[in-house]
Amino acid sequence: MKCLASLAVVAVAMTGSASAASLVNGGFEQPGTASVTYLNAGSTFLPGWTVVDSLPGGDTEIAYSNNGAFASYGVVGSEGSHYLELTGVTGRGKGVKSDAIDTVAGTTYRVGFDVGAFFVRGQGSYGDVTIDLRVDDVLAGSFTNALGLTSAGSDWQRFTYDFVAAGPSVRLTFLASTALSSSYLGAGLDNVTFDVVPQQPGGPVSPGGVPEPGVWALMILGFGLAGSGLRRQVRLA
């Protein structure tokens, strides 16, 4: 009887697999660097990401930094020990694009990310920072961190964006904005997350929550066998 009940539990647990989402290396902790590494457009040095440039012909590198590289200047990541600085040495329009992330059409997902603006010791404010988010190469929004520091430090602000998936996968692109109001000296990105948005109680059923045919079959088998075992127990009693 315990085996039958376990089978039913496994069947229920598997119903969530259809809506599982995966993002690789959202905190940019891999592969790691001892100080700072400059990555040019096209680089796949960061697992799960490709360096991109929306303004070909100009400066094309971004900076991949360890907290120790510029900590003495007040510049560190928002979490973990590594972060990206999308302007590289200087410039705008550069960033990273994720590998394909599994999605289920009709399911709502939430992208979360930290945008960093910096007040650098000995140099002063680097200004406000705007990062553009693209979902499957379509601009989803521009997110601005208005630097609130008046002394050396790192000002990180959390942003989220919800969207409904249109297909089986999606790619996310983060770019240092080309807007002149955004800093061309420092545009931090860290702590990128990607999650299914929980359904509200009593809300409409999301297609992402519907079990796949194979899972339905396992559920029916599991519950049927469990029910049969219960009926036998009742008769024996």
Tab-separated table of C-alpha atoms in Angstrom:
chain	number	residue	atom	x	y	z
A	1	MET	CA	0.000	0.000	0.000
A	2	LYS	CA	2.863	2.382	0.817
A	3	CYS	CA	4.315	1.793	-2.652
A	4	LEU	CA	0.981	2.647	-4.277
A	5	ALA	CA	0.641	5.827	-2.260
A	6	SER	CA	4.195	6.801	-3.149
A	7	LEU	CA	3.417	6.315	-6.836
A	8	ALA	CA	0.468	8.676	-6.530
A	9	VAL	CA	2.603	11.284	-4.763
A	10	VAL	CA	5.272	11.060	-7.468
A	11	ALA	CA	2.598	11.534	-10.123
A	12	VAL	CA	1.356	14.708	-8.434
A	13	ALA	CA	4.899	16.033	-8.016
A	14	MET	CA	5.591	15.540	-11.713
A	15	THR	CA	2.721	17.828	-12.719
A	16	GLY	CA	4.919	20.819	-11.935
A	17	SER	CA	7.716	19.738	-14.251
A	18	ALA	CA	6.005	21.165	-17.309
A	19	SER	CA	6.301	24.697	-15.896
A	20	ALA	CA	9.876	24.414	-14.606
A	21	ALA	CA	12.162	27.256	-15.685
A	22	SER	CA	15.927	27.238	-15.800
A	23	LEU	CA	18.429	30.070	-15.958
A	24	VAL	CA	22.142	29.312	-15.958
A	25	ASN	CA	24.640	31.394	-13.963
A	26	GLY	CA	22.325	34.288	-13.140
A	27	GLY	CA	24.728	35.553	-10.490
A	28	PHE	CA	27.732	35.353	-12.857
A	29	GLU	CA	29.706	33.366	-10.294
A	30	GLN	CA	31.032	30.988	-12.963
A	31	PRO	CA	33.709	30.540	-14.168
A	32	GLY	CA	35.121	33.184	-11.841
A	33	THR	CA	37.987	35.629	-12.193
A	34	ALA	CA	40.730	36.689	-9.795
A	35	SER	CA	40.279	40.390	-10.585
A	36	VAL	CA	38.644	41.729	-13.754
A	37	THR	CA	38.343	40.128	-17.194
A	38	TYR	CA	37.267	42.079	-20.281
A	39	LEU	CA	35.045	40.120	-22.653
A	40	ASN	CA	34.410	41.108	-26.263
A	41	ALA	CA	31.184	40.715	-28.231
A	42	GLY	CA	30.677	37.080	-29.198
A	43	SER	CA	32.437	35.719	-26.119
A	44	THR	CA	30.837	32.721	-24.382
A	45	PHE	CA	33.280	32.803	-21.467
A	46	LEU	CA	30.364	33.114	-19.027
A	47	PRO	CA	28.382	29.830	-18.851
A	48	GLY	CA	24.812	30.471	-19.959
A	49	TRP	CA	25.551	33.830	-21.596
A	50	THR	CA	26.957	35.411	-24.765
A	51	VAL	CA	28.413	38.915	-24.843
A	52	VAL	CA	26.569	41.118	-27.364
A	53	ASP	CA	26.909	44.610	-28.808
A	54	SER	CA	23.962	46.525	-30.251
A	55	LEU	CA	26.251	49.155	-31.783
A	56	PRO	CA	28.765	47.256	-33.949
A	57	GLY	CA	31.888	49.150	-34.874
A	58	GLY	CA	32.471	50.817	-31.524
A	59	ASP	CA	33.918	49.675	-28.220
A	60	THR	CA	32.677	46.099	-27.791
A	61	GLU	CA	33.860	44.799	-24.420
A	62	ILE	CA	32.173	44.405	-21.052
A	63	ALA	CA	33.906	43.889	-17.701
A	64	TYR	CA	33.523	40.708	-15.640
A	65	SER	CA	34.700	41.567	-12.146
A	66	ASN	CA	35.491	39.977	-8.828
A	67	ASN	CA	34.500	42.051	-5.793
A	68	GLY	CA	38.164	42.356	-4.884
A	69	ALA	CA	39.044	44.169	-8.116
A	70	PHE	CA	37.558	47.554	-7.209
A	71	ALA	CA	36.428	47.140	-3.595
A	72	SER	CA	38.966	49.752	-2.487
A	73	TYR	CA	37.094	52.218	-4.724
A	74	GLY	CA	33.741	51.243	-3.218
A	75	VAL	CA	32.619	49.142	-6.184
A	76	VAL	CA	31.308	45.622	-5.443
A	77	GLY	CA	28.504	43.349	-6.659
A	78	SER	CA	25.022	43.084	-5.175
A	79	GLU	CA	25.338	39.396	-4.230
A	80	GLY	CA	27.986	36.722	-4.401
A	81	SER	CA	31.541	37.603	-5.370
A	82	HIS	CA	31.168	38.525	-9.071
A	83	TYR	CA	29.192	40.984	-11.208
A	84	LEU	CA	29.126	42.506	-14.690
A	85	GLU	CA	29.872	46.069	-15.692
A	86	LEU	CA	28.192	46.418	-19.077
A	87	THR	CA	29.960	49.559	-20.250
A	88	GLY	CA	33.379	47.907	-20.016
A	89	VAL	CA	36.025	50.628	-20.034
A	90	THR	CA	33.587	53.111	-21.589
A	91	GLY	CA	30.629	52.988	-23.936
A	92	ARG	CA	26.969	52.110	-24.273
A	93	GLY	CA	24.875	49.490	-26.059
A	94	LYS	CA	26.819	46.450	-24.825
A	95	GLY	CA	25.623	43.574	-22.682
A	96	VAL	CA	24.832	39.874	-22.443
A	97	LYS	CA	22.279	37.499	-23.954
A	98	SER	CA	21.176	34.329	-22.189
A	99	ASP	CA	21.102	30.853	-23.623
A	100	ALA	CA	17.591	29.525	-24.313
A	101	ILE	CA	15.542	29.176	-21.113
A	102	ASP	CA	12.794	26.544	-20.983
A	103	THR	CA	9.255	27.939	-20.842
A	104	VAL	CA	5.680	26.771	-21.340
A	105	ALA	CA	3.499	28.833	-23.684
A	106	GLY	CA	0.817	30.751	-21.806
A	107	THR	CA	2.641	30.643	-18.479
A	108	THR	CA	3.624	33.889	-16.730
A	109	TYR	CA	7.280	34.312	-15.785
A	110	ARG	CA	9.134	36.929	-13.762
A	111	VAL	CA	12.596	38.226	-14.601
A	112	GLY	CA	14.454	39.789	-11.679
A	113	PHE	CA	17.783	41.615	-11.829
A	114	ASP	CA	19.909	44.163	-9.977
A	115	VAL	CA	21.097	47.350	-11.691
A	116	GLY	CA	24.217	48.967	-10.243
A	117	ALA	CA	25.228	52.625	-10.230
A	118	PHE	CA	28.548	53.630	-8.691
A	119	PHE	CA	30.165	56.478	-6.768
A	120	VAL	CA	33.848	55.719	-7.218
A	121	ARG	CA	36.343	56.759	-4.554
A	122	GLY	CA	38.737	59.338	-5.956
A	123	GLN	CA	36.621	59.863	-9.099
A	124	GLY	CA	33.138	60.747	-7.898
A	125	SER	CA	29.696	59.866	-9.215
A	126	TYR	CA	29.443	57.847	-12.411
A	127	GLY	CA	25.836	58.979	-12.770
A	128	ASP	CA	22.487	57.270	-13.251
A	129	VAL	CA	22.346	53.901	-14.982
A	130	THR	CA	19.711	52.565	-17.379
A	131	ILE	CA	19.675	48.968	-18.553
A	132	ASP	CA	17.470	47.753	-21.393
A	133	LEU	CA	15.828	44.335	-21.118
A	134	ARG	CA	14.936	42.497	-24.306
A	135	VAL	CA	12.830	39.349	-24.370
A	136	ASP	CA	13.514	37.355	-27.535
A	137	ASP	CA	15.168	40.461	-29.024
A	138	VAL	CA	12.085	42.639	-28.424
A	139	LEU	CA	12.537	45.579	-26.043
A	140	ALA	CA	10.568	44.818	-22.875
A	141	GLY	CA	11.563	47.928	-20.947
A	142	SER	CA	14.277	50.305	-19.804
A	143	PHE	CA	15.113	50.263	-16.091
A	144	THR	CA	16.887	53.189	-14.429
A	145	ASN	CA	18.781	53.291	-11.155
A	146	ALA	CA	19.072	56.954	-10.156
A	147	LEU	CA	22.312	57.004	-8.157
A	148	GLY	CA	21.516	57.990	-4.591
A	149	LEU	CA	25.037	58.020	-3.136
A	150	THR	CA	27.103	61.080	-2.214
A	151	SER	CA	30.188	59.142	-1.149
A	152	ALA	CA	32.089	56.096	-2.391
A	153	GLY	CA	29.967	52.987	-2.754
A	154	SER	CA	27.794	50.758	-4.930
A	155	ASP	CA	24.102	51.550	-5.287
A	156	TRP	CA	22.170	48.472	-6.441
A	157	GLN	CA	18.451	48.553	-7.205
A	158	ARG	CA	16.234	45.506	-7.806
A	159	PHE	CA	13.852	45.405	-10.782
A	160	THR	CA	11.354	42.796	-11.965
A	161	TYR	CA	9.475	42.258	-15.211
A	162	ASP	CA	6.597	39.824	-15.809
A	163	PHE	CA	5.658	38.386	-19.186
A	164	VAL	CA	3.642	35.540	-20.672
A	165	ALA	CA	5.689	33.022	-22.636
A	166	ALA	CA	4.709	32.562	-26.263
A	167	GLY	CA	6.652	29.367	-26.928
A	168	PRO	CA	8.848	26.592	-25.516
A	169	SER	CA	11.856	28.791	-24.772
A	170	VAL	CA	12.997	32.382	-24.400
A	171	ARG	CA	16.249	34.351	-24.430
A	172	LEU	CA	16.896	37.409	-22.284
A	173	THR	CA	19.209	40.252	-23.279
A	174	PHE	CA	20.520	42.958	-20.953
A	175	LEU	CA	22.169	46.013	-22.522
A	176	ALA	CA	23.703	49.210	-21.169
A	177	SER	CA	21.236	51.743	-22.556
A	178	THR	CA	22.297	53.951	-25.445
A	179	ALA	CA	20.355	56.842	-23.875
A	180	LEU	CA	22.669	59.803	-23.211
A	181	SER	CA	21.145	60.115	-19.733
A	182	SER	CA	22.680	56.753	-18.789
A	183	SER	CA	26.286	56.460	-17.616
A	184	TYR	CA	28.859	55.373	-20.184
A	185	LEU	CA	31.365	54.633	-17.405
A	186	GLY	CA	29.618	52.155	-15.128
A	187	ALA	CA	26.472	50.042	-15.612
A	188	GLY	CA	26.295	47.147	-13.175
A	189	LEU	CA	24.286	43.940	-13.649
A	190	ASP	CA	23.998	41.155	-11.079
A	191	ASN	CA	21.665	38.587	-9.502
A	192	VAL	CA	19.497	37.753	-12.534
A	193	THR	CA	16.623	35.395	-11.684
A	194	PHE	CA	13.872	33.729	-13.714
A	195	ASP	CA	10.815	32.206	-12.033
A	196	VAL	CA	7.272	31.068	-12.684
A	197	VAL	CA	4.773	33.568	-11.256
A	198	PRO	CA	2.548	31.703	-8.744
A	199	GLN	CA	-1.136	31.509	-9.614
A	200	GLN	CA	-3.464	33.553	-7.437
A	201	PRO	CA	-6.058	31.506	-5.487
A	202	GLY	CA	-9.240	31.322	-7.505
A	203	GLY	CA	-7.535	32.725	-10.570
A	204	PRO	CA	-7.634	31.226	-14.055
A	205	VAL	CA	-5.721	28.013	-14.617
A	206	SER	CA	-2.427	28.683	-16.382
A	207	PRO	CA	-1.600	26.411	-19.322
A	208	GLY	CA	1.757	25.927	-17.607
A	209	GLY	CA	-0.007	24.115	-14.780
A	210	VAL	CA	-1.664	21.517	-16.994
A	211	PRO	CA	0.093	18.125	-16.814
A	212	GLU	CA	1.490	16.671	-19.996
A	213	PRO	CA	-0.270	13.553	-21.407
A	214	GLY	CA	2.348	11.178	-20.032
A	215	VAL	CA	1.988	12.686	-16.577
A	216	TRP	CA	-1.812	12.372	-16.735
A	217	ALA	CA	-1.418	8.669	-17.487
A	218	LEU	CA	0.889	8.182	-14.521
A	219	MET	CA	-1.485	10.095	-12.249
A	220	ILE	CA	-4.466	8.005	-13.309
A	221	LEU	CA	-2.490	4.808	-12.821
A	222	GLY	CA	-1.205	5.900	-9.431
A	223	PHE	CA	-4.548	7.026	-8.053
A	224	GLY	CA	-6.320	3.999	-9.546
A	225	LEU	CA	-3.946	1.548	-7.909
A	226	ALA	CA	-4.063	3.431	-4.624
A	227	GLY	CA	-7.882	3.401	-4.675
A	228	SER	CA	-7.929	-0.322	-5.441
A	229	GLY	CA	-5.691	-0.972	-2.460
A	230	LEU	CA	-7.978	1.042	-0.198
A	231	ARG	CA	-11.035	-0.924	-1.355
A	232	ARG	CA	-9.280	-4.215	-0.579
A	233	GLN	CA	-8.456	-2.951	2.897
A	234	VAL	CA	-12.094	-2.018	3.522
A	235	ARG	CA	-13.313	-5.450	2.443
A	236	LEU	CA	-10.776	-7.195	4.676
A	237	ALA	CA	-11.882	-5.105	7.619
